[in-house]
Amino acid sequence: MTRAEHGARDGGRLVGRSVPRREDPRLLTGRGQFVDDLTQPGTLHAQFVRSTVAHGELTGVDLSAVRAVPGVVAAFTADDLRLGDITALLDRPRGEFVPTAMPVLARDRVRYVGEPVAIVVARDPYAAEDGVETARVAYTARPPVTGEDVALADGAPLVHDEAPRNTLVDVRLFASEGIDEIFAAADRVVRVEARTGRQNALPLETRGALAHWDDREEQLVIRTCTQIPHQVRTVAARCLGLAERAVRVVVPDMGGGFGLKCVVGREEIAAAAAALRLRRPVKWIEDRKDALTASFLAREQHYTARAAFDAAGRILALDADVVCDMGAYSCYPFTAGIEPLMAAAEMPGVYKVPAYRVRGRAVATNKAPSAPYRGVSRPQYVMVMERLLERAARELDLDPVEIRRRNLITDFPYTGVNGITYDPGSYRESLDLCERALREGGWYERRRAARAEGRHLGIGYACFSERTGYGTAAFAQRKMAVVPGFDLAEVRMDPGGAVTVTTGTMSHGQSHETTMAQIVADRLGLELARVKLHQGDTDRIAYGWGTFASRSIAVGGSAVRLAAGRLGDKLRALAAARWGIPAEETALGRGEVVRRDDPGTALGYPELAELAYLRADLLPKGTEPGLSATAAFDVFTDGTFSNATHGAVVELHADTGRVEILAYVCVEDCGVAINPRVVEGQCRGGIAQGIAAALFEQVTYDAQGEPSATSFMDYKVPTAHEIPEVAIHHLEMPCAFTETGAKGAGEGGTIGAPAAVLNAVNDALRPAGVELDATPITPETVHRALHPRHYQESTR
């Protein structure tokens, strides 16, 4: 079903329409309230003394000079604050998972450059920075572990003494019976080895927190930019030794997160501890250097994979080894298993893979720890699967699109060799439409003409699915000690008939104020302006898992719709009681309840709300005053699966090695799109981040463990000039088991872009007989591929 057909079917409904974003007037006119916009009387400012060595014993922290700096109010070490550690756990045996504690402030040992060692609190940010510079920290250096190869080498230094061979996670999954025999008998076996660079999620707003003690409520209030406010509350309470009731986390407007903010950081806990100790408000705002070097990073992965094919190009078996460099610590709550377990569980993706074996490992190194980043391993393993298909197509002399058609899942529901059941999707349709768009755009003819002229033009594709609506059952398969999944919602009508929605999700740019309001307004027949969303306050809703993994509309939106429906039932019951008829004989209209037997008779919501609140004396016996309803929603299947195909056209400039993207096509299917324009914004933003991974962004470390990218001079972020116009086409296969039919759209753009761009680059390099298997693809790499003799001669 197309979007146009959906809109025609539903007439004037708000769901499915690109209504303007309700957030924009506030955010675009500078009236947003971000953490750094907030202040309180007497606010102090915090910054951190950070480790200058990658690995060493912490032998002394002298803060006496710090405390003497004018304007400095206090300075604390780990021994001063005595906080509990942040420890993320998996319910797996010791051979599969090694738990490691992450202290809020380093105690006896430092494990990466930038690790927080002490917190300095001052009257203004400048005095805090001055204080940090006077700290004296003594180390006994240890040899740093700077990469996977060093980490796994015999006799390597240990990042954590309790983790042999620096291995935090080592899981072997599936191992289909007879897989070795399948490979031995296959017509063709192809192999790829792929590496992806370490990245920074780079939200526009860096991390930050403003904490204060509220004497009246007897609460520590932490205002912070997090995707998971309830988990921050849980960890803060545990680290500080407080009851959870005594901690309140409030999230104001947030300028992006992308996964970096869906784990609990150390700095916001330390700032809250300082506020609790001093009984004064304490604010910490991360500067860009710390954000680039000492914040959570992601993506550094190494794959060795092989696939067996028959003579017709059909996959017979897949065998893979996945190693993820997770940095110095496990992130909370997902642990260091977040990337290898994602890759291992879901690598077959959209393709029929009869036999499968995989090993997934997370290794510890002396680098800033890793957190989820938009897509979580899917951009990497999709790139590996697409490379295997491209290589098989070349070796079997098949068209790259045709080999994909022969392997795509087309019959649903489909249970894969990985034990996951995929709900209906449009895998084949999205590939067909993407190819048609590029052919009708004339790009195949242009490629032919370019090659005749000696130019390097290539076309690449990537097909993928994205598990979005992870419910409790899906997360439980990872054996996390903390199991996300469900979400809660409350819908409350005030005495004037307006509605406030409270949900456990947390918007950081996804337009929830618009899309959640569309869902509720449709369900109750209200004008959009009569619905207001409230998120990000742990005192307003019992518990919520926040926003990550494209879950907000699929899970949180379903809870919101259920709650709105229950409020509608209360309105109908109230009207029915006034009329003396059964509730079944009433229906919700446009802001009113109508009689089914006499549609001209109606009671408006304001009238019913006034009755419920202000004239309780007129309520039927046994009817509670007020109008509110709550609901919970969980996905009890293996999840919902959005899908897409991306197609990229690139030209390689032989003189410079620059990769220019000439065209980009995205065909996406996220089920019912609550707001198509919002979905397109998510696609474009995600594709920009995927292109950044493919061509530009990378954090490297030298032999001493020093990070290379300390500013935007070194960390190459693409601008609007490097990101092409993206043509987006929509398909719609509604989800059968979410309340809205939506599947989720947040991460898809990022997942397909690296593979599509890499495949296009390799297509352009084909006449040169060269193939690349690593990202980012730098101009030097391309130049070397196009001019191998030049580099051979220069090294003689």
mmCIF file of N, CA and C in Angstrom, residues 23 28 167 329 359 407 423 631 652 712 739 744:
data_model
loop_
_atom_site.group_PDB
_atom_site.id
_atom_site.type_symbol
_atom_site.label_atom_id
_atom_site.label_comp_id
_atom_site.label_asym_id
_atom_site.label_seq_id
_atom_site.Cartn_x
_atom_site.Cartn_y
_atom_site.Cartn_z
ATOM 1 N N GLU A 23 7.297 21.600 17.432
ATOM 2 C CA GLU A 23 8.493 22.048 18.144
ATOM 3 C C GLU A 23 9.157 23.248 17.481
ATOM 4 N N LEU A 28 13.290 27.148 16.642
ATOM 5 C CA LEU A 28 13.896 27.952 15.581
ATOM 6 C C LEU A 28 13.984 29.433 15.921
ATOM 7 N N THR A 167 39.276 -9.734 26.887
ATOM 8 C CA THR A 167 38.014 -10.093 26.250
ATOM 9 C C THR A 167 36.875 -9.954 27.256
ATOM 10 N N TYR A 329 35.624 0.368 29.099
ATOM 11 C CA TYR A 329 34.615 -0.080 30.052
ATOM 12 C C TYR A 329 33.346 -0.526 29.337
ATOM 13 N N ARG A 359 30.853 -16.021 15.673
ATOM 14 C CA ARG A 359 31.488 -15.734 16.956
ATOM 15 C C ARG A 359 31.551 -14.235 17.121
ATOM 16 N N ASN A 407 18.120 -13.968 -3.325
ATOM 17 C CA ASN A 407 18.358 -14.302 -1.916
ATOM 18 C C ASN A 407 17.462 -13.573 -0.940
ATOM 19 N N ASP A 423 8.492 -9.990 10.621
ATOM 20 C CA ASP A 423 7.128 -9.678 10.206
ATOM 21 C C ASP A 423 7.143 -9.203 8.750
ATOM 22 N N ALA A 631 -1.754 3.323 30.257
ATOM 23 C CA ALA A 631 -1.625 2.069 29.518
ATOM 24 C C ALA A 631 -0.159 1.700 29.409
ATOM 25 N N LEU A 652 34.716 8.957 -8.872
ATOM 26 C CA LEU A 652 36.023 9.087 -8.245
ATOM 27 C C LEU A 652 36.867 10.041 -9.075
ATOM 28 N N PHE A 712 37.526 19.869 15.394
ATOM 29 C CA PHE A 712 36.975 19.657 14.064
ATOM 30 C C PHE A 712 38.015 19.910 12.962
ATOM 31 N N GLU A 739 0.000 -0.786 17.841
ATOM 32 C CA GLU A 739 -1.303 -0.132 17.842
ATOM 33 C C GLU A 739 -1.470 0.839 16.681
ATOM 34 N N GLY A 744 8.881 1.987 13.024
ATOM 35 C CA GLY A 744 10.060 2.706 13.495
ATOM 36 C C GLY A 744 10.928 3.158 12.342
#
